Coordinates of C-alpha atoms in Angstrom, one line a residue:
Chain W
M28 CA 42.0 -51.1 61.1
S29 CA 39.6 -51.0 58.2
H30 CA 39.2 -47.3 59.2
A31 CA 42.8 -46.5 59.4
H32 CA 43.2 -48.0 56.0
D33 CA 40.3 -46.0 54.7
D34 CA 41.7 -43.0 56.0
H35 CA 45.1 -43.5 54.7
A36 CA 43.5 -44.4 51.3
A37 CA 41.4 -41.0 51.4
H38 CA 44.7 -39.0 52.5
D39 CA 46.3 -40.2 49.5
H40 CA 43.1 -39.7 47.4
H41 CA 43.0 -36.4 48.1
A42 CA 46.8 -35.7 48.0
V43 CA 46.6 -37.0 44.5
H44 CA 43.6 -34.8 43.4
A45 CA 45.0 -31.5 45.1
D46 CA 47.1 -30.7 42.4
H47 CA 44.4 -30.7 39.2
G48 CA 41.7 -28.3 40.8
G49 CA 39.7 -26.0 38.6
I50 CA 36.7 -26.4 36.3
A51 CA 38.3 -24.8 33.4
K52 CA 39.9 -27.9 31.9
Y53 CA 36.5 -30.0 32.0
I54 CA 34.9 -27.1 30.2
Y55 CA 37.6 -27.4 27.3
V56 CA 37.3 -31.3 27.3
F57 CA 33.5 -30.8 26.8
L58 CA 34.3 -28.2 23.8
A59 CA 36.7 -30.8 22.4
L60 CA 34.3 -33.6 22.6
C61 CA 31.6 -31.7 21.0
F62 CA 34.0 -30.7 18.3
L63 CA 34.8 -34.3 17.9
T64 CA 31.3 -35.3 17.6
T65 CA 30.9 -33.1 14.6
M66 CA 34.0 -34.1 12.9
S67 CA 32.5 -37.5 12.9
F68 CA 30.0 -36.1 10.2
F69 CA 32.8 -34.6 8.5
T70 CA 33.1 -38.0 6.3
Y71 CA 29.6 -37.2 4.9
S72 CA 30.3 -33.5 3.5
Q73 CA 31.4 -32.8 0.3
Y74 CA 35.0 -32.0 1.3
W75 CA 35.8 -35.3 2.8
P76 CA 38.5 -36.3 -0.1
W77 CA 38.7 -40.3 0.4
P78 CA 35.6 -42.0 -0.9
D79 CA 36.6 -45.4 0.2
P80 CA 34.1 -46.6 3.1
A81 CA 37.0 -48.3 4.9
V82 CA 39.1 -44.9 5.3
K83 CA 35.7 -43.3 6.6
R84 CA 35.2 -45.8 8.9
L85 CA 38.8 -45.8 10.3
F86 CA 38.4 -42.0 10.6
M87 CA 35.2 -42.3 12.8
T88 CA 36.8 -45.1 15.1
A89 CA 39.9 -42.7 15.7
V90 CA 37.6 -39.9 16.5
S91 CA 35.3 -42.1 18.8
C92 CA 38.5 -43.7 20.5
T93 CA 39.8 -40.1 20.9
K94 CA 36.5 -38.9 22.7
A95 CA 36.7 -41.9 24.9
M96 CA 40.0 -41.2 25.9
L97 CA 39.3 -37.7 26.9
V98 CA 36.3 -38.8 28.9
I99 CA 38.4 -41.8 30.7
L100 CA 41.3 -39.5 31.3
F101 CA 39.6 -36.3 32.5
F102 CA 36.1 -36.9 33.5
M103 CA 36.9 -40.4 35.1
H104 CA 40.0 -39.0 36.6
V105 CA 42.2 -41.7 35.5
K106 CA 44.9 -39.3 34.4
Y107 CA 45.3 -38.6 38.0
E108 CA 45.3 -42.4 39.3
A109 CA 48.3 -44.6 40.2
N110 CA 49.5 -47.5 38.5
W111 CA 46.5 -49.6 39.4
K112 CA 44.9 -48.2 36.3
Y113 CA 46.9 -50.2 34.0
V114 CA 46.2 -53.6 35.8
L115 CA 42.3 -52.6 35.3
T116 CA 42.3 -51.4 31.8
I117 CA 45.0 -53.1 29.8
P118 CA 43.4 -56.8 30.1
A119 CA 39.9 -55.6 29.5
S120 CA 41.4 -53.9 26.3
I121 CA 43.5 -56.9 25.3
M122 CA 40.1 -59.2 26.0
S123 CA 37.7 -56.9 23.9
V124 CA 40.4 -56.8 20.8
F125 CA 41.0 -60.6 20.8
L126 CA 37.1 -61.1 21.3
C127 CA 36.5 -59.4 18.2
L128 CA 39.5 -61.1 16.3
A129 CA 38.4 -64.6 17.8
L130 CA 34.9 -64.2 16.1
V131 CA 36.3 -63.3 12.7
P132 CA 37.4 -66.3 11.0
D133 CA 34.1 -68.1 11.4
I134 CA 31.3 -65.6 11.7
G135 CA 33.0 -62.5 9.9
A136 CA 34.6 -64.2 7.2
R137 CA 31.6 -66.2 6.5
M138 CA 30.2 -64.6 3.5
N139 CA 33.0 -62.3 1.9
G140 CA 35.8 -64.8 1.3
L141 CA 38.4 -63.6 3.7
F142 CA 41.5 -65.7 4.2
G143 CA 40.8 -67.8 0.9
Y144 CA 37.6 -69.1 3.1
Q145 CA 34.5 -69.3 1.0
G146 CA 32.3 -70.5 3.7
K147 CA 28.7 -69.6 3.5
Y148 CA 25.3 -70.0 5.1
S149 CA 23.5 -73.6 4.9
N150 CA 21.0 -73.8 2.0
E151 CA 18.2 -73.5 4.0
R152 CA 19.2 -70.3 5.3
L153 CA 20.3 -68.8 2.0
Q154 CA 16.8 -69.0 1.1
H155 CA 15.6 -66.6 3.6
V156 CA 18.5 -64.4 4.0
G157 CA 18.7 -61.0 2.2
D158 CA 20.4 -61.0 -1.2
P159 CA 22.3 -58.3 -2.8
A160 CA 20.3 -58.9 -5.9
D161 CA 17.2 -58.1 -4.1
V162 CA 18.6 -54.6 -2.8
K163 CA 19.3 -53.7 -6.6
A164 CA 15.8 -54.7 -7.6
M165 CA 14.2 -53.0 -4.8
L166 CA 16.1 -49.7 -5.3
T167 CA 15.1 -49.9 -9.0
A168 CA 11.6 -50.3 -8.1
S169 CA 11.7 -47.5 -5.5
E170 CA 13.3 -45.1 -7.8
Y171 CA 10.5 -45.9 -10.3
A172 CA 7.9 -45.2 -7.2
A173 CA 9.5 -42.2 -6.7
E174 CA 9.6 -40.8 -10.1
H175 CA 5.8 -42.0 -10.6
G176 CA 4.9 -40.6 -7.5
E177 CA 6.3 -37.1 -8.5
H178 CA 4.7 -37.5 -12.0
E179 CA 1.2 -37.9 -10.5
A180 CA 1.7 -35.1 -8.0
E181 CA 2.4 -32.9 -11.0
E182 CA -0.5 -34.1 -13.0
S183 CA -2.8 -33.8 -9.9
E184 CA -1.5 -30.0 -9.6
Chain P
M27 CA 49.8 -56.5 54.5
A28 CA 52.2 -55.8 57.4
S29 CA 55.9 -55.5 57.6
I30 CA 57.9 -55.4 60.3
A31 CA 60.5 -52.8 60.6
H32 CA 64.0 -54.0 61.5
G33 CA 65.6 -50.9 62.8
H34 CA 66.6 -52.5 65.9
E35 CA 68.2 -55.9 65.0
H36 CA 71.6 -55.0 66.9
P37 CA 70.6 -52.8 69.8
A38 CA 73.5 -51.1 71.9
A39 CA 74.8 -52.9 75.0
G40 CA 72.4 -52.4 77.8
H41 CA 69.2 -51.3 76.1
H42 CA 66.2 -53.2 75.9
A43 CA 65.1 -54.2 72.4
H44 CA 61.8 -52.1 71.2
P45 CA 59.1 -54.2 70.0
P46 CA 58.6 -54.2 66.1
K47 CA 56.8 -51.6 64.6
L48 CA 54.3 -52.9 62.2
Q49 CA 53.7 -51.0 58.9
Y50 CA 50.5 -51.3 57.4
H51 CA 50.5 -50.7 53.3
P52 CA 47.0 -50.6 51.8
G53 CA 46.7 -52.6 48.8
L54 CA 45.4 -49.7 46.7
P55 CA 45.3 -45.9 47.2
I56 CA 42.1 -45.8 46.8
S57 CA 38.9 -46.2 49.2
N58 CA 36.8 -49.5 49.0
G59 CA 33.9 -48.0 47.3
K60 CA 35.8 -46.8 44.3
L61 CA 37.7 -50.2 44.2
F62 CA 34.3 -52.0 44.1
M63 CA 33.1 -49.5 41.4
W64 CA 36.0 -50.0 39.0
L65 CA 35.9 -53.8 39.4
F66 CA 32.1 -53.4 38.6
L67 CA 33.0 -51.3 35.6
S68 CA 35.5 -53.8 34.3
T69 CA 32.9 -56.5 34.2
E70 CA 30.5 -53.8 32.5
I71 CA 33.5 -53.4 30.0
M72 CA 33.6 -57.2 29.2
F73 CA 29.7 -57.1 28.7
F74 CA 29.5 -54.5 26.2
A75 CA 32.7 -55.5 24.6
A76 CA 31.0 -58.7 24.0
L77 CA 27.8 -57.1 22.5
I78 CA 29.6 -54.4 20.4
G79 CA 32.0 -57.1 19.2
V80 CA 29.5 -59.5 18.1
Y81 CA 27.4 -56.5 16.5
I82 CA 30.8 -55.6 14.6
V83 CA 31.5 -59.1 13.3
I84 CA 27.7 -59.7 12.4
R85 CA 27.7 -56.6 10.6
F86 CA 30.7 -56.8 8.5
G87 CA 30.1 -60.6 8.0
A88 CA 26.5 -60.5 6.7
A89 CA 25.8 -60.7 2.9
V90 CA 23.8 -57.8 3.0
W91 CA 22.9 -54.8 5.5
P92 CA 20.7 -52.2 5.6
A93 CA 21.7 -48.6 5.1
T94 CA 20.5 -46.2 7.9
H95 CA 17.9 -44.8 6.0
E96 CA 16.4 -48.0 5.1
V97 CA 15.8 -48.9 8.6
H98 CA 14.6 -45.1 9.5
L99 CA 17.6 -44.2 11.6
S100 CA 18.1 -40.5 11.9
E101 CA 21.8 -39.2 12.3
P102 CA 21.0 -35.9 13.6
I103 CA 19.0 -37.5 16.2
G104 CA 21.7 -39.8 17.3
A105 CA 24.1 -36.8 17.3
F106 CA 21.7 -34.9 19.7
N107 CA 21.7 -37.9 22.0
T108 CA 25.5 -38.1 22.0
F109 CA 25.7 -34.2 22.8
V110 CA 23.0 -34.7 25.7
L111 CA 25.1 -37.4 27.1
I112 CA 28.2 -35.6 27.2
C113 CA 26.6 -32.7 28.6
S114 CA 25.4 -35.0 31.5
S115 CA 29.0 -36.3 32.1
V116 CA 29.9 -32.5 32.2
S117 CA 27.1 -31.6 34.9
V118 CA 28.2 -34.7 37.1
V119 CA 31.7 -33.8 37.0
L120 CA 30.7 -30.4 38.3
A121 CA 28.5 -31.7 40.8
L122 CA 31.7 -33.7 42.1
E123 CA 33.7 -30.5 42.1
A124 CA 31.0 -28.6 44.1
A125 CA 30.7 -31.4 46.9
K126 CA 34.5 -31.2 47.2
L127 CA 33.9 -27.3 47.9
N128 CA 31.2 -28.3 50.5
N129 CA 28.7 -26.8 48.2
A130 CA 25.9 -29.1 48.7
A131 CA 23.4 -26.9 47.1
G132 CA 25.4 -26.5 44.1
A133 CA 26.3 -30.5 43.6
K134 CA 22.5 -31.1 44.1
S135 CA 21.7 -28.8 41.4
W136 CA 24.2 -30.3 39.1
V137 CA 22.9 -33.8 39.9
A138 CA 19.4 -32.5 39.2
I139 CA 20.5 -31.3 35.9
T140 CA 22.1 -34.5 35.2
L141 CA 19.0 -36.5 35.9
A142 CA 17.0 -34.3 33.7
L143 CA 19.6 -34.8 30.7
G144 CA 19.5 -38.2 31.3
C145 CA 15.6 -38.3 30.9
V146 CA 15.8 -36.4 27.8
F147 CA 18.2 -39.2 26.4
L148 CA 15.6 -41.7 27.2
G149 CA 12.9 -39.6 25.8
V150 CA 14.5 -39.3 22.5
K151 CA 15.2 -43.1 22.4
G152 CA 11.5 -43.9 23.0
Y153 CA 10.6 -41.8 20.1
E154 CA 13.2 -43.4 18.2
Y155 CA 11.8 -46.8 19.1
R156 CA 8.4 -45.4 18.4
A157 CA 9.6 -44.7 15.0
K158 CA 10.7 -48.0 14.5
F159 CA 7.8 -49.8 15.7
A160 CA 5.5 -47.5 13.4
H161 CA 7.5 -49.0 10.4
G162 CA 6.7 -52.6 11.5
I163 CA 10.6 -53.0 12.8
Y164 CA 10.3 -55.3 16.0
P165 CA 13.3 -57.2 17.4
W166 CA 10.9 -60.5 17.1
S167 CA 8.0 -61.9 15.7
P168 CA 5.2 -62.1 15.1
L169 CA 5.2 -58.3 15.6
S170 CA 8.0 -57.7 13.4
L171 CA 6.7 -57.0 9.6
V172 CA 10.2 -57.3 8.2
H173 CA 11.1 -59.9 5.3
E174 CA 14.2 -60.5 3.9
Q175 CA 13.3 -61.1 0.2
P176 CA 10.8 -60.0 -2.0
D177 CA 10.2 -63.7 -2.6
V178 CA 6.7 -66.1 -2.6
Y179 CA 6.9 -66.1 1.3
Y180 CA 6.7 -62.6 1.3
G181 CA 3.8 -62.3 -1.5
S182 CA 1.8 -65.0 1.0
A183 CA 2.3 -62.7 3.7
V184 CA 1.2 -59.6 1.8
R185 CA -2.1 -61.6 0.7
A186 CA -3.0 -63.1 4.2
R187 CA -2.7 -59.4 5.6
A188 CA -4.6 -58.1 2.7
T189 CA -7.3 -60.7 2.9
E190 CA -7.8 -59.9 6.6
L191 CA -8.2 -56.4 6.1
I192 CA -10.6 -56.8 3.1
T193 CA -12.8 -58.9 5.4
R194 CA -12.7 -56.4 8.4
L195 CA -13.7 -53.3 6.1
K196 CA -16.3 -55.4 4.6
A197 CA -17.9 -56.1 7.7
E198 CA -17.6 -52.4 8.7
A199 CA -18.9 -51.3 5.5
G200 CA -22.2 -53.8 5.6
I201 CA -21.1 -55.6 2.6
A202 CA -21.4 -59.4 2.6
P203 CA -17.9 -61.2 2.6
T204 CA -16.8 -62.9 -0.6
P205 CA -18.0 -66.9 -0.2
A206 CA -14.9 -69.2 0.1
N207 CA -15.5 -70.8 -3.3
A208 CA -15.6 -67.7 -4.9
A209 CA -12.4 -66.0 -7.0
P210 CA -12.3 -62.4 -5.7
A211 CA -13.3 -60.1 -8.2
A212 CA -10.0 -58.4 -8.7
A213 CA -7.9 -61.7 -8.8
A214 CA -6.0 -61.9 -11.9
P215 CA -3.0 -63.6 -13.2
S216 CA 0.1 -61.5 -12.7
G217 CA 0.2 -59.9 -16.3
D218 CA -2.9 -58.0 -15.8
A219 CA -2.1 -55.8 -13.0
A220 CA -4.0 -53.9 -10.9
P221 CA -7.9 -53.2 -12.4
A222 CA -7.3 -50.0 -10.2
D223 CA -5.3 -48.5 -12.8
A224 CA -7.8 -48.6 -15.3
A225 CA -10.9 -47.6 -13.6
S226 CA -11.4 -44.3 -12.6
N227 CA -11.0 -43.4 -8.8
E228 CA -14.4 -42.3 -8.6
D229 CA -16.0 -45.3 -9.7
A230 CA -13.7 -47.5 -7.8
A231 CA -14.5 -45.4 -4.5
T232 CA -18.4 -45.8 -5.0
T233 CA -19.0 -49.3 -6.4
I234 CA -17.2 -52.7 -6.0
Q235 CA -18.3 -55.9 -8.1
Q236 CA -18.7 -59.3 -6.1
T237 CA -18.5 -62.2 -8.4
Q238 CA -20.2 -65.1 -6.9
T239 CA -19.6 -68.4 -8.5
T240 CA -21.3 -71.8 -7.6
E241 CA -20.8 -75.2 -9.4
A242 CA -24.0 -75.1 -11.1
S243 CA -25.1 -71.5 -11.4
P244 CA -23.4 -68.6 -13.7
A245 CA -21.5 -65.6 -12.2
D246 CA -23.8 -63.0 -10.4
A247 CA -22.6 -59.8 -10.2
V248 CA -23.5 -57.5 -7.0
E249 CA -23.2 -53.9 -7.1
V250 CA -22.8 -51.9 -3.9
E251 CA -23.4 -48.2 -3.8
A252 CA -22.0 -46.2 -1.1
D253 CA -23.6 -42.8 0.0
D254 CA -21.7 -41.7 2.9
E255 CA -17.8 -40.7 3.0
E256 CA -16.9 -43.0 5.3
T257 CA -17.9 -46.1 3.5
R258 CA -16.8 -44.7 0.0
E259 CA -13.5 -44.4 1.9
R260 CA -13.6 -48.1 3.0
L261 CA -14.7 -49.0 -0.4
K262 CA -11.6 -47.2 -1.9
H263 CA -9.3 -49.0 0.7
I264 CA -10.9 -52.4 -0.3
H265 CA -10.2 -51.8 -4.0
T266 CA -6.5 -50.9 -3.0
L267 CA -6.3 -54.0 -1.0
E268 CA -7.7 -56.2 -3.8
G269 CA -5.1 -55.0 -6.1
L270 CA -2.4 -55.6 -3.6
Q271 CA -3.8 -59.1 -3.0
A272 CA -3.9 -59.7 -6.9
R273 CA -0.3 -58.7 -7.2
S274 CA 0.9 -60.4 -4.2
A275 CA -0.2 -63.6 -6.2
S276 CA 2.8 -63.0 -8.6
T277 CA 5.7 -65.6 -8.5
D278 CA 8.1 -62.7 -10.5
R279 CA 10.9 -61.5 -8.0
A280 CA 10.9 -58.2 -10.0
E281 CA 7.0 -57.8 -9.4
L282 CA 7.3 -58.6 -5.7
A283 CA 9.9 -56.2 -5.2
A284 CA 7.9 -53.9 -7.1
L285 CA 5.0 -54.5 -4.5
A286 CA 7.4 -54.1 -1.8
A287 CA 8.9 -50.5 -2.8
E288 CA 5.1 -49.3 -3.2
I289 CA 4.5 -50.7 0.5
M290 CA 7.4 -49.2 1.8
P291 CA 10.2 -47.8 -0.7
M292 CA 13.8 -47.8 -0.1
P293 CA 15.3 -44.3 0.0
V294 CA 17.0 -43.7 -3.2
S295 CA 18.9 -40.5 -2.5
E296 CA 19.6 -38.1 0.2
E297 CA 18.0 -35.5 -2.0
A298 CA 14.8 -37.5 -2.3
G299 CA 14.4 -37.7 1.7
H300 CA 12.0 -39.8 3.1
V301 CA 9.7 -41.5 0.5
K302 CA 6.2 -42.5 1.4
G303 CA 4.9 -45.7 0.6
L304 CA 1.7 -47.1 1.6
N305 CA 2.3 -48.0 5.2
D306 CA 3.4 -44.4 5.7
K307 CA 0.2 -43.1 3.9
Y308 CA -2.0 -45.5 5.7
P309 CA -0.7 -46.4 9.5
W310 CA -3.4 -48.7 9.9
L311 CA -2.3 -50.8 6.9
K312 CA 0.8 -52.5 8.9
M313 CA 1.5 -54.5 5.5
P314 CA 4.5 -56.6 5.5
V315 CA 7.6 -55.0 4.4
V316 CA 11.2 -56.2 2.8
I317 CA 14.5 -54.8 4.2
P318 CA 17.2 -57.1 3.0
G319 CA 19.2 -57.6 6.3
G320 CA 16.5 -55.9 8.4
N321 CA 16.0 -58.8 10.8
M322 CA 19.8 -59.3 11.8
W323 CA 20.0 -55.6 11.8
A324 CA 16.8 -55.1 14.4
S325 CA 18.0 -57.7 16.7
T326 CA 21.5 -56.2 16.7
Y327 CA 20.1 -52.8 17.2
F328 CA 17.6 -53.2 19.9
L329 CA 19.8 -55.4 21.7
L330 CA 22.5 -52.9 22.1
T331 CA 20.6 -49.7 22.5
G332 CA 17.8 -51.6 24.6
F333 CA 20.9 -52.5 27.4
H334 CA 22.3 -49.5 27.1
A335 CA 19.1 -47.4 28.0
L336 CA 18.6 -50.1 30.9
H337 CA 22.1 -48.7 32.2
V338 CA 20.9 -45.2 31.8
L339 CA 17.6 -45.9 33.7
V340 CA 19.5 -47.7 36.3
G341 CA 21.8 -44.3 36.5
L342 CA 18.7 -42.1 36.5
I343 CA 17.5 -43.9 39.5
V344 CA 20.8 -43.6 41.4
F345 CA 20.6 -40.1 40.7
G346 CA 17.1 -39.7 41.9
I347 CA 18.0 -41.4 45.2
M348 CA 21.0 -39.0 45.4
L349 CA 18.9 -35.9 45.3
T350 CA 17.3 -36.8 48.6
M351 CA 20.7 -36.7 50.4
V352 CA 22.8 -34.0 51.8
L353 CA 25.6 -33.7 48.8
D354 CA 28.3 -32.0 50.9
S355 CA 32.1 -32.6 51.2
Q356 CA 31.5 -36.1 53.1
R357 CA 29.4 -37.6 50.4
A358 CA 31.8 -36.3 47.5
G359 CA 33.1 -40.0 47.2
V360 CA 29.4 -41.4 46.5
I361 CA 29.0 -38.6 43.7
E362 CA 32.7 -39.6 42.5
N363 CA 31.6 -43.6 42.1
V364 CA 28.2 -42.8 40.8
G365 CA 30.0 -40.3 38.2
L366 CA 32.5 -43.2 37.2
Y367 CA 29.6 -45.3 36.3
W368 CA 27.6 -42.3 34.4
H369 CA 30.9 -41.7 32.4
F370 CA 31.0 -45.5 31.6
V371 CA 27.6 -45.2 30.2
D372 CA 28.6 -42.0 28.1
L373 CA 31.7 -44.1 26.8
V374 CA 29.7 -47.0 25.5
W375 CA 27.2 -44.6 23.7
I376 CA 30.3 -42.7 22.2
F377 CA 31.4 -46.2 20.6
L378 CA 27.4 -47.1 19.6
F379 CA 26.8 -43.9 17.9
P380 CA 29.2 -44.4 15.3
L381 CA 28.7 -48.0 15.1
L382 CA 24.8 -47.8 14.5
Y383 CA 24.2 -44.4 13.0
L384 CA 27.3 -43.7 11.0
F385 CA 28.7 -46.7 9.7

């Protein structure tokens, strides 16, 4: 019975996949993926019109999702599969989104006051965690070190 | 599941009823192997969704997070790795197409190319990890040299390391170690800064002064002359280290930040590129460094990329096993299933690359 089952499944499998033959579309998808990877860097170029980091990240996320869809639909052949693909993908997608959302109020909003919640680390942890003021102090010191190093290099020449 | 065909409920008079025809309907129109692979991939989706979700939440919830160049990440290298994995996805798909056409040799060639590209990916990843380790960025202590703040704990760590190195260099140069009850020659209050700035480099390289004090006798200065180049080099290093030792005793945060910037400066601009600090100029120095947010960054970076690299390694092992098989049309199902796994690995990297390198 299992052989009949497998033969039947294989027959359906081949029947479904008989229509999309040819490797040309794989090449097109590959070129599209390369183009989209390059587009990820577009946010770093001088022609990117929106300086807000949130817009940059949204664009990069959209590019990543597009690349993922191309790989899933064409390379993994999900485009040609039957309705069972929805049973597989939709719950997993919902889970991944809600997992992130569930962690946001406690961990994600801890330091930046989202939803009016000004929770913070414990006092002991605050003593050891990085501080934006330290970043500024180090940048100032690094700029001085960079200029001082150039000045010494010029003098030695 | 079997169903009974009901076409013979009312047989005509005189005819015997035929036995019911059982019709078997498969649960899903795919083979068992493919079904198993998709079920396994769904567990992998949950696994990586958890890791990536936690990274996103920690990263955007942290008070401060290091920029990519602060932790020596290179975007072009990440982009190259992305390109390599995309190419390997194409090659495994072409292997499947070749196998479907019963072209076993062609399928094997494409699988070999996939294996090679996967090895390139792991090699580049290893190179990146080596660069992190060279800058003291590890995912755990005590190997990690990363401190979060330029505070007194950082100063104490710098002092301890400097003392260790001075002791070792003096032993190598044949100089007697400074007694425990004596103040180091270069030790001074924070306002006096490093004596190396005042003396010439030549004098500092050839001689050091050791001050020995006892409770009864006055201070005696011991001068050490160096004849060979190696010893002169060691003496120069000792002088530099004693300067760091003195400056690390400061309790002023700005001075400690300046010390940290000298050891490993932060990247100030894209044009400046990679500015070399003391840790870069002298790889053996391995002084503690300050990277605000660096420890959490290291934990998440190595966790995400480490698990991804493990999955790539497993895929490469499977590709290696496949190269021992005849990859004709009968094996197309095997190639398809392994290809599904490999495409998933590529998919994870498609999300990891912008999250880790571009955000």
